[in-house]
Amino acid sequence: MEVLIQTVTVGFSQVFQPANLLLLFIGVLWGMIFGAIPGLTATMGVALAIPFTFSMKPISGLTLLTGIYIGGVSGGFISATLLNMPGTPSSITTCFDAHPMSKQGRSGLALGLGLFSSFFGGIVGVIFMISLASLIARAALKFGPFEYFSLAVMAFIAVSSMLGGNIVKNLIGIALGLLLSCIGPDPITSIPRLTFKFSELQGGIALLPLLVGLFCIPEIIVDIESEVERIVPKESLGMKFSDVLQAAKILFKQIGNALRSFVVGFIIGVFPGIGGATANIISYGLARSSSKHPEKFGSGIPDGIIASEVSNNASIGAAMVPLLALGIPGDAVTAILLGGFIIHGINPGPLMFKYNPDLVFGVYAAQFWGNVVMLLLGISLMKFYIYSLSFPKQYLLPLITVCAAVGAFGLNNRIFDIWVMLIFGIVGYVLKKLDFPVLPIIIAFVLGPIAESNLRQGLTASAGSFWPIFTRPLSLTLLILAAFLFVLGRILVKKGESARC
């Protein structure tokens, strides 16, 4: 309670200074633009903004970066809804229901649900971050290498079982993702592997070009093949105020789904290196498995949008917990934020709470008001976003392709990454025609290095013994939960298939 009071009295007074308030608005708007355009992510938005903070006061610079972080993650639902292209990796499952709803002429409601769900997950996440920062960070430290490995195994099993469709294809997709994640330097010895003497592969395959290639390029090709003039139909133009009210009403009715997704997103977000993309997928799977009508998921129902957007925004506040309390970044964006702290001569961690408490409360306040600003800008500028993405496809598709290429190139300043994007774009298009799911590939690619490095660290510590995976209570609990999710997923998939017959 004392921390909350000091956040209000000390933190709010810093953020409410005119210059800082303006920076917060600019940051959120900047972030939402980066999040809404496929290929440009919150990570890139924050990275590009850091040079502009060099001459600012620490609280001003961190307010700007915090606003970009919130806007970038939240803005991903816009392109996911209107174009079926996730603006950020954290919005992958938003596509599954938001875009079908948009195609049904209800884009206003889909965007409203994404906006309010993002606000709910973000604002509750900030309150939890303020209240439980030190406590949760200490609990996360109890996870050892074997627990991280078991967590990754649980994610693989949950995805292969709950995604639906052919489980063999899902497992093949996971195997392909794991194989791709092995390309590049060995995570322990840094010795190049699977590079076939090709020097560009020594750094491995970056996530962003792979993601853009598998998700965005196939959609662009399909849109080129279609005979429609506009990707976003004319009846989707505009978000009425009644859509906003209806979205808030639906979210209130599905408070159980929202709270469950928040818990999943926040807990997963606390663990360093896992991030909102994983939280997004697991929350969607749990929402589907808990639903009375799982067969409707993927057809454009609010449940999936709420689960996806609440969880990925909950992970924002959660990722700040280990960063502020222990100096450990929770995801890629907070890793860059850590650089922003250090540039201003501040080392996050326990000493920051002792020597720079005002700055800690200022960051808390910026997180809180950043979510409020995101909601206000979303309501007031949503028509602008819809209008921008409703241009005739002969103008919009080349622009998206260029942005995607710039995003792929800008990550590491390598032409090679653009080729990676194009090659996987063709692969993704072929897989789409074959009705082969690409989501297991992405999940395995993201979690593969985490699983491998933690397993090998654990085996080193246990002198080569695998038994700790089954004898450590937390690790065993995760494996039991994985078995439960597998059985539950198969039952629900069969139930859904029966309902369609």
Coordinates of C-alpha atoms in Angstrom, one line a residue:
M1 CA 0.0 0.0 0.0
E2 CA 2.9 2.4 0.8
V3 CA 4.3 1.8 -2.7
L4 CA 1.0 2.6 -4.3
I5 CA 0.7 5.8 -2.3
Q6 CA 4.2 6.9 -3.2
T7 CA 3.5 6.1 -6.9
V8 CA 0.6 8.5 -6.8
T9 CA 2.2 11.2 -4.8
V10 CA 5.8 11.1 -6.2
G11 CA 5.4 9.3 -9.6
F12 CA 2.3 11.0 -10.9
S13 CA 3.8 14.5 -10.1
Q14 CA 6.8 13.7 -12.4
V15 CA 4.7 12.3 -15.3
F16 CA 2.2 15.2 -15.1
Q17 CA 5.0 17.7 -15.9
P18 CA 4.0 19.1 -19.4
A19 CA 7.1 18.0 -21.2
N20 CA 6.9 14.4 -19.8
L21 CA 3.2 14.2 -20.5
L22 CA 3.9 15.2 -24.1
L23 CA 6.6 12.7 -24.4
L24 CA 4.3 10.0 -23.1
F25 CA 1.7 10.8 -25.8
I26 CA 4.4 10.9 -28.5
G27 CA 5.8 7.6 -27.2
V28 CA 2.4 5.7 -27.2
L29 CA 1.5 7.1 -30.7
W30 CA 5.0 6.2 -32.0
G31 CA 4.6 2.7 -30.5
M32 CA 1.1 2.1 -31.9
I33 CA 2.3 3.0 -35.4
F34 CA 5.2 0.6 -35.1
G35 CA 3.0 -2.1 -33.7
A36 CA 0.3 -1.6 -36.4
I37 CA 2.7 -2.0 -39.3
P38 CA 3.8 -5.7 -39.9
G39 CA 7.5 -6.0 -39.7
L40 CA 8.0 -3.1 -37.4
T41 CA 7.9 -4.1 -33.7
A42 CA 8.0 -2.5 -30.3
T43 CA 11.6 -3.7 -30.0
M44 CA 12.6 -1.7 -33.1
G45 CA 10.5 1.3 -32.0
V46 CA 12.3 1.5 -28.6
A47 CA 15.7 0.9 -30.1
L48 CA 15.3 3.7 -32.6
A49 CA 14.1 6.1 -29.9
I50 CA 17.0 5.6 -27.5
P51 CA 19.4 8.0 -29.3
F52 CA 16.7 10.8 -28.9
T53 CA 16.8 10.3 -25.1
F54 CA 20.6 11.0 -24.7
S55 CA 20.0 14.7 -23.8
M56 CA 16.9 14.2 -21.8
K57 CA 16.5 13.8 -18.0
P58 CA 16.3 10.1 -17.0
I59 CA 12.6 10.3 -16.1
S60 CA 11.8 12.0 -19.4
G61 CA 13.7 9.5 -21.5
L62 CA 12.3 6.5 -19.6
T63 CA 8.7 8.0 -20.0
L64 CA 9.2 8.1 -23.8
L65 CA 10.6 4.6 -24.0
T66 CA 7.8 3.2 -21.7
G67 CA 5.1 4.8 -23.9
I68 CA 6.6 3.2 -27.0
Y69 CA 6.8 -0.2 -25.3
I70 CA 3.1 0.0 -24.3
G71 CA 1.9 1.4 -27.7
G72 CA 4.1 -1.1 -29.7
V73 CA 2.7 -4.2 -28.0
S74 CA -0.9 -2.9 -28.0
G75 CA -0.8 -1.7 -31.7
G76 CA -0.2 -5.2 -33.0
F77 CA -3.9 -6.0 -32.8
I78 CA -4.8 -3.4 -35.5
S79 CA -3.1 -5.1 -38.4
A80 CA -3.9 -8.5 -37.0
T81 CA -7.6 -7.5 -37.1
L82 CA -7.7 -5.7 -40.5
L83 CA -5.0 -7.6 -42.5
N84 CA -4.7 -11.0 -40.7
M85 CA -1.0 -10.0 -40.2
P86 CA 0.2 -9.8 -36.6
G87 CA 1.9 -6.4 -36.1
T88 CA 4.0 -7.9 -33.4
P89 CA 4.8 -11.5 -32.4
S90 CA 2.6 -11.0 -29.3
S91 CA -0.5 -10.7 -31.5
I92 CA -0.2 -14.0 -33.4
T93 CA -3.4 -15.5 -32.0
T94 CA -5.3 -12.3 -32.2
C95 CA -5.5 -13.0 -36.0
F96 CA -7.4 -16.2 -35.4
D97 CA -10.7 -14.5 -34.3
A98 CA -10.2 -10.8 -34.9
H99 CA -9.7 -11.1 -38.7
P100 CA -12.7 -13.4 -39.3
M101 CA -14.8 -11.0 -37.3
S102 CA -13.5 -8.2 -39.4
K103 CA -14.3 -10.1 -42.6
Q104 CA -17.9 -10.5 -41.3
G105 CA -18.1 -6.7 -41.4
R106 CA -17.6 -6.2 -37.6
S107 CA -14.1 -4.8 -37.6
G108 CA -15.3 -2.0 -35.3
L109 CA -16.3 -4.5 -32.6
A110 CA -13.1 -6.5 -33.2
L111 CA -10.9 -3.5 -32.8
G112 CA -12.8 -2.3 -29.8
L113 CA -12.4 -5.7 -28.1
G114 CA -8.6 -5.6 -28.9
L115 CA -8.4 -2.1 -27.5
F116 CA -10.3 -2.7 -24.2
S117 CA -8.6 -6.1 -23.7
S118 CA -5.2 -4.5 -24.1
F119 CA -6.1 -1.7 -21.7
F120 CA -7.5 -4.2 -19.1
G121 CA -4.4 -6.5 -19.3
G122 CA -2.0 -3.5 -19.2
I123 CA -3.6 -1.5 -16.4
V124 CA -4.1 -4.5 -14.1
G125 CA -0.6 -5.6 -14.9
V126 CA 0.8 -2.3 -13.8
I127 CA -1.1 -2.5 -10.5
F128 CA 0.3 -6.0 -9.9
M129 CA 3.8 -4.9 -11.0
I130 CA 3.7 -2.1 -8.4
S131 CA 2.3 -4.3 -5.6
L132 CA 4.3 -7.5 -6.2
A133 CA 7.5 -6.6 -8.0
S134 CA 10.0 -7.8 -5.4
L135 CA 7.9 -10.8 -4.3
I136 CA 7.3 -12.3 -7.8
A137 CA 10.8 -11.6 -9.0
R138 CA 12.2 -13.7 -6.1
A139 CA 9.7 -16.5 -6.9
A140 CA 10.8 -16.6 -10.5
L141 CA 14.4 -17.0 -9.4
K142 CA 13.5 -20.4 -7.9
F143 CA 13.1 -21.7 -11.5
G144 CA 16.2 -23.6 -12.4
P145 CA 17.4 -24.9 -15.8
F146 CA 15.2 -28.1 -15.6
E147 CA 12.1 -26.0 -14.8
Y148 CA 12.7 -23.8 -17.8
F149 CA 13.1 -27.0 -19.9
S150 CA 9.9 -28.5 -18.6
L151 CA 8.1 -25.2 -19.2
A152 CA 9.2 -25.3 -22.9
V153 CA 8.1 -29.0 -23.2
M154 CA 4.7 -28.1 -21.8
A155 CA 4.4 -25.3 -24.4
F156 CA 5.3 -27.8 -27.2
I157 CA 2.8 -30.4 -26.0
A158 CA 0.0 -27.8 -25.5
V159 CA 0.5 -26.4 -29.0
S160 CA 0.6 -29.7 -30.7
S161 CA -2.5 -31.0 -28.9
M162 CA -4.8 -27.9 -28.6
L163 CA -4.1 -26.3 -31.9
G164 CA -6.5 -28.7 -33.6
G165 CA -6.1 -30.2 -37.1
N166 CA -3.7 -33.0 -37.8
I167 CA -1.5 -33.6 -34.7
V168 CA 1.1 -35.3 -36.9
K169 CA 1.4 -32.0 -38.9
N170 CA 1.6 -30.1 -35.6
L171 CA 4.5 -32.3 -34.4
I172 CA 6.3 -32.0 -37.8
G173 CA 6.0 -28.3 -37.5
I174 CA 7.5 -28.3 -34.0
A175 CA 10.4 -30.5 -35.3
L176 CA 11.0 -28.1 -38.2
G177 CA 11.0 -25.1 -35.8
L178 CA 13.5 -26.9 -33.5
L179 CA 15.7 -27.7 -36.5
L180 CA 15.7 -24.1 -37.7
S181 CA 16.5 -22.8 -34.2
C182 CA 19.7 -25.0 -34.2
I183 CA 21.1 -23.1 -37.1
G184 CA 23.9 -20.7 -36.0
P185 CA 26.1 -20.6 -33.0
D186 CA 25.9 -23.3 -30.3
P187 CA 24.2 -21.6 -27.3
I188 CA 26.9 -23.1 -24.9
T189 CA 30.1 -23.3 -27.0
S190 CA 29.3 -20.7 -29.7
I191 CA 30.6 -23.1 -32.4
P192 CA 28.7 -22.7 -35.7
R193 CA 26.4 -25.6 -36.7
L194 CA 24.2 -26.4 -39.6
T195 CA 25.7 -23.5 -41.5
F196 CA 26.9 -25.6 -44.5
K197 CA 29.9 -23.3 -44.7
F198 CA 27.6 -20.4 -45.5
S199 CA 29.0 -17.4 -43.5
E200 CA 25.7 -15.5 -43.2
L201 CA 24.2 -18.4 -41.3
Q202 CA 26.8 -18.3 -38.6
G203 CA 24.7 -15.7 -36.8
G204 CA 21.6 -17.9 -37.1
I205 CA 18.2 -17.0 -38.4
A206 CA 16.6 -14.0 -36.8
L207 CA 13.0 -14.3 -35.5
L208 CA 11.6 -11.2 -37.2
P209 CA 12.4 -12.1 -40.8
L210 CA 11.1 -15.7 -40.2
L211 CA 7.9 -14.4 -38.6
V212 CA 7.3 -11.8 -41.3
G213 CA 8.1 -14.4 -44.0
L214 CA 5.8 -17.1 -42.7
F215 CA 2.9 -14.9 -41.7
C216 CA 2.9 -11.7 -43.8
I217 CA 4.3 -12.6 -47.2
P218 CA 1.8 -15.5 -47.8
E219 CA -1.1 -13.1 -46.9
I220 CA 0.3 -10.6 -49.3
I221 CA 0.4 -13.2 -52.1
V222 CA -3.1 -14.4 -51.3
D223 CA -4.3 -10.8 -51.4
I224 CA -2.7 -10.2 -54.8
E225 CA -4.4 -13.3 -56.1
S226 CA -7.8 -12.2 -54.9
E227 CA -10.0 -10.1 -57.1
V228 CA -11.1 -7.7 -54.4
E229 CA -10.0 -4.1 -54.7
R230 CA -9.5 -3.5 -51.0
I231 CA -8.3 -5.9 -48.4
V232 CA -10.4 -4.2 -45.7
P233 CA -14.0 -4.2 -47.0
K234 CA -15.8 -0.9 -47.2
E235 CA -18.4 -2.0 -44.7
S236 CA -15.6 -2.3 -42.2
L237 CA -14.8 1.4 -42.5
G238 CA -15.4 3.2 -39.2
M239 CA -15.7 2.3 -35.6
K240 CA -18.9 3.5 -34.1
F241 CA -19.1 4.6 -30.5
S242 CA -21.7 1.8 -30.0
D243 CA -19.0 -0.7 -31.0
V244 CA -16.8 0.7 -28.2
L245 CA -19.5 0.4 -25.7
Q246 CA -20.4 -3.1 -26.9
A247 CA -16.8 -4.2 -26.6
A248 CA -16.6 -2.9 -23.0
K249 CA -19.8 -4.7 -22.2
I250 CA -18.6 -8.0 -23.7
L251 CA -15.3 -7.7 -21.8
F252 CA -17.2 -7.2 -18.6
K253 CA -19.3 -10.3 -19.3
Q254 CA -16.2 -12.4 -20.0
I255 CA -14.4 -11.2 -16.9
G256 CA -13.5 -14.8 -16.0
N257 CA -11.7 -15.3 -19.4
A258 CA -10.0 -11.9 -19.0
L259 CA -8.7 -12.7 -15.5
R260 CA -7.5 -16.2 -16.4
S261 CA -5.7 -14.7 -19.4
F262 CA -4.2 -12.0 -17.3
V263 CA -2.8 -14.5 -14.8
V264 CA -1.2 -16.5 -17.5
G265 CA 0.2 -13.5 -19.2
F266 CA 1.6 -12.0 -16.1
I267 CA 3.1 -15.1 -14.7
I268 CA 4.8 -16.0 -18.0
G269 CA 5.9 -12.4 -18.6
V270 CA 7.8 -12.5 -15.3
F271 CA 10.1 -15.3 -16.5
P272 CA 13.0 -13.8 -18.4
G273 CA 13.3 -14.7 -22.1
I274 CA 9.8 -16.2 -22.7
G275 CA 7.7 -13.0 -23.3
G276 CA 4.3 -12.0 -24.6
A277 CA 4.3 -14.2 -27.7
T278 CA 4.3 -17.4 -25.6
A279 CA 1.8 -16.0 -23.1
N280 CA -0.4 -15.1 -26.1
I281 CA -0.5 -18.6 -27.4
I282 CA -0.9 -20.4 -24.1
S283 CA -3.8 -18.1 -23.0
Y284 CA -5.6 -18.7 -26.3
G285 CA -5.2 -22.4 -25.9
L286 CA -6.5 -22.3 -22.3
A287 CA -9.5 -20.1 -23.3
R288 CA -10.3 -22.6 -26.0
S289 CA -10.0 -25.6 -23.7
S290 CA -12.1 -23.9 -21.0
S291 CA -14.9 -22.8 -23.4
K292 CA -18.3 -24.4 -23.7
H293 CA -18.0 -24.0 -27.5
P294 CA -14.4 -24.6 -28.5
E295 CA -15.4 -25.4 -32.1
K296 CA -16.3 -21.7 -32.6
F297 CA -12.7 -20.6 -31.9
G298 CA -11.2 -19.4 -35.1
S299 CA -14.5 -18.3 -36.6
G300 CA -14.6 -14.8 -35.1
I301 CA -15.7 -14.9 -31.5
P302 CA -14.8 -12.4 -28.8
D303 CA -13.3 -15.0 -26.5
G304 CA -10.2 -15.5 -28.5
I305 CA -9.5 -11.8 -29.0
I306 CA -9.9 -11.1 -25.2
A307 CA -7.6 -14.0 -24.3
S308 CA -4.9 -13.0 -26.7
E309 CA -4.8 -9.2 -26.0
V310 CA -5.3 -9.4 -22.3
S311 CA -2.4 -11.8 -21.9
N312 CA 0.2 -10.0 -24.1
N313 CA -0.4 -6.7 -22.4
A314 CA -0.3 -8.3 -19.0
S315 CA 3.2 -9.4 -19.9
I316 CA 4.4 -5.8 -20.3
G317 CA 4.1 -5.0 -16.6
A318 CA 5.3 -8.5 -15.7
A319 CA 8.4 -8.1 -17.9
M320 CA 9.3 -4.9 -16.0
V321 CA 9.3 -6.8 -12.6
P322 CA 12.6 -8.6 -13.0
L323 CA 14.1 -5.6 -14.8
L324 CA 13.3 -3.2 -12.0
A325 CA 13.7 -5.5 -9.0
L326 CA 16.7 -7.6 -10.2
G327 CA 18.1 -5.9 -13.3
I328 CA 17.2 -8.9 -15.4
P329 CA 15.3 -8.1 -18.7
G330 CA 12.1 -10.1 -19.1
D331 CA 12.0 -9.8 -22.9
A332 CA 13.7 -8.3 -25.9
V333 CA 12.1 -4.8 -25.3
T334 CA 13.1 -4.7 -21.7
A335 CA 16.6 -5.8 -22.7
I336 CA 16.8 -2.6 -24.8
L337 CA 15.2 -0.6 -21.9
L338 CA 18.0 -1.9 -19.7
G339 CA 20.4 -0.2 -22.1
G340 CA 18.4 3.0 -21.8
F341 CA 18.7 2.8 -18.0
I342 CA 22.5 2.3 -18.2
I343 CA 22.9 5.1 -20.7
H344 CA 21.4 7.5 -18.1
G345 CA 23.8 6.1 -15.4
I346 CA 21.2 4.0 -13.6
N347 CA 21.6 0.3 -12.8
P348 CA 18.2 -1.4 -12.3
G349 CA 18.0 -3.8 -9.3
P350 CA 17.8 -3.6 -5.5
L351 CA 20.1 -0.6 -5.3
M352 CA 17.9 1.4 -7.6
F353 CA 15.1 1.1 -5.1
K354 CA 17.5 2.4 -2.4
Y355 CA 19.3 5.2 -4.3
N356 CA 16.7 6.2 -7.0
P357 CA 13.3 5.6 -5.5
D358 CA 11.8 8.7 -7.2
L359 CA 12.8 7.2 -10.6
V360 CA 11.2 3.9 -9.7
F361 CA 7.9 5.6 -8.8
G362 CA 8.2 7.7 -12.0
V363 CA 8.5 4.5 -14.1
Y364 CA 5.5 3.0 -12.3
A365 CA 3.4 6.1 -13.0
A366 CA 4.5 6.2 -16.7
Q367 CA 3.4 2.6 -17.1
F368 CA 0.0 3.4 -15.5
W369 CA -0.7 6.6 -17.5
G370 CA 0.8 5.0 -20.7
N371 CA -2.1 2.5 -20.7
V372 CA -4.6 5.3 -20.2
V373 CA -3.1 7.3 -23.1
M374 CA -3.1 4.1 -25.2
L375 CA -6.9 3.7 -24.6
L376 CA -7.6 7.4 -25.4
L377 CA -5.5 7.4 -28.6
G378 CA -7.0 4.1 -29.7
I379 CA -10.5 5.5 -29.4
S380 CA -9.8 8.8 -31.0
L381 CA -7.5 7.6 -33.8
M382 CA -8.9 4.2 -34.6
K383 CA -10.8 5.6 -37.6
F384 CA -7.5 7.0 -38.9
Y385 CA -5.9 3.5 -38.6
I386 CA -8.8 1.8 -40.3
Y387 CA -8.8 4.4 -43.1
S388 CA -5.0 4.0 -43.6
L389 CA -5.3 0.3 -44.0
S390 CA -8.3 0.5 -46.3
F391 CA -6.3 2.0 -49.2
P392 CA -6.7 0.1 -52.5
K393 CA -4.5 -2.9 -52.4
Q394 CA -2.3 -1.8 -55.3
Y395 CA -1.0 0.9 -53.0
L396 CA -1.2 -0.8 -49.6
L397 CA 0.4 -4.1 -50.4
P398 CA 3.7 -2.6 -51.9
L399 CA 3.9 -0.3 -48.8
I400 CA 3.5 -3.2 -46.4
T401 CA 6.1 -5.2 -48.4
V402 CA 8.5 -2.4 -48.2
C403 CA 7.9 -1.9 -44.4
A404 CA 8.4 -5.6 -43.9
A405 CA 11.6 -5.6 -45.8
V406 CA 12.9 -2.5 -44.0
G407 CA 11.9 -4.1 -40.7
A408 CA 13.8 -7.3 -41.6
F409 CA 16.9 -5.3 -42.7
G410 CA 16.8 -2.9 -39.8
L411 CA 17.1 -5.7 -37.3
N412 CA 20.7 -6.5 -38.0
N413 CA 21.5 -4.3 -41.0
R414 CA 21.8 -7.4 -43.2
I415 CA 20.4 -7.9 -46.8
F416 CA 20.5 -11.6 -45.9
D417 CA 17.6 -11.1 -43.6
I418 CA 15.5 -9.8 -46.5
W419 CA 16.3 -13.0 -48.4
V420 CA 15.3 -15.0 -45.3
M421 CA 12.0 -13.2 -45.2
L422 CA 11.3 -13.8 -48.9
I423 CA 12.4 -17.5 -48.8
F424 CA 10.2 -18.2 -45.8
G425 CA 7.5 -16.2 -47.4
I426 CA 7.4 -18.7 -50.3
V427 CA 7.6 -21.6 -47.9
G428 CA 4.8 -20.1 -45.9
Y429 CA 2.7 -19.7 -49.0
V430 CA 3.2 -23.4 -50.0
L431 CA 2.4 -24.5 -46.4
K432 CA -0.8 -22.4 -46.5
K433 CA -1.9 -24.1 -49.7
L434 CA -1.1 -27.5 -48.2
D435 CA -3.2 -26.5 -45.0
F436 CA 0.0 -27.0 -42.9
P437 CA 0.0 -24.9 -39.7
V438 CA 3.0 -22.6 -39.3
L439 CA 2.3 -21.7 -35.6
P440 CA 4.1 -24.8 -34.2
I441 CA 7.2 -23.8 -36.3
I442 CA 7.2 -20.4 -34.7
I443 CA 6.7 -21.7 -31.2
A444 CA 9.4 -24.3 -31.5
F445 CA 11.8 -21.7 -33.1
V446 CA 11.2 -19.3 -30.2
L447 CA 11.4 -21.8 -27.3
G448 CA 13.9 -24.2 -28.9
P449 CA 17.0 -22.3 -27.7
I450 CA 15.5 -21.8 -24.3
A451 CA 14.8 -25.6 -24.0
E452 CA 18.2 -26.6 -25.3
S453 CA 20.4 -24.2 -23.3
N454 CA 18.6 -24.9 -20.1
L455 CA 18.6 -28.7 -20.6
R456 CA 22.4 -28.6 -21.2
Q457 CA 23.0 -26.3 -18.3
G458 CA 21.0 -28.6 -16.1
L459 CA 22.8 -31.8 -17.3
T460 CA 26.1 -30.1 -16.6
A461 CA 25.0 -29.3 -13.1
S462 CA 23.7 -32.8 -12.5
A463 CA 26.7 -34.6 -14.0
G464 CA 24.6 -35.8 -17.0
S465 CA 21.6 -37.1 -15.0
F466 CA 18.1 -36.6 -16.4
W467 CA 16.5 -37.5 -13.2
P468 CA 16.2 -34.0 -11.8
I469 CA 13.6 -33.3 -14.5
F470 CA 11.3 -35.8 -12.8
T471 CA 12.4 -35.4 -9.1
R472 CA 12.3 -31.6 -8.8
P473 CA 8.8 -30.6 -7.7
L474 CA 8.3 -27.6 -9.9
S475 CA 9.7 -29.5 -13.0
L476 CA 7.5 -32.5 -12.3
T477 CA 4.4 -30.3 -11.8
L478 CA 5.0 -28.7 -15.2
L479 CA 5.3 -32.1 -16.9
I480 CA 2.1 -33.4 -15.3
L481 CA 0.4 -30.2 -16.4
A482 CA 1.7 -30.9 -19.9
A483 CA 0.2 -34.4 -19.9
F484 CA -3.1 -33.0 -18.7
L485 CA -3.1 -30.4 -21.4
F486 CA -2.4 -33.0 -24.1
V487 CA -5.3 -35.2 -23.0
L488 CA -7.6 -32.2 -22.6
G489 CA -6.6 -30.8 -26.0
R490 CA -7.3 -34.1 -27.8
I491 CA -10.7 -34.4 -26.1
L492 CA -11.7 -30.8 -27.0
V493 CA -10.5 -31.2 -30.6
K494 CA -12.6 -34.3 -31.1
K495 CA -15.5 -32.6 -29.4
G496 CA -15.1 -29.7 -31.8
E497 CA -14.9 -32.0 -34.8
S498 CA -18.1 -33.8 -33.7
A499 CA -19.9 -30.5 -33.3
R500 CA -19.1 -29.5 -36.9
C501 CA -20.5 -32.8 -38.3

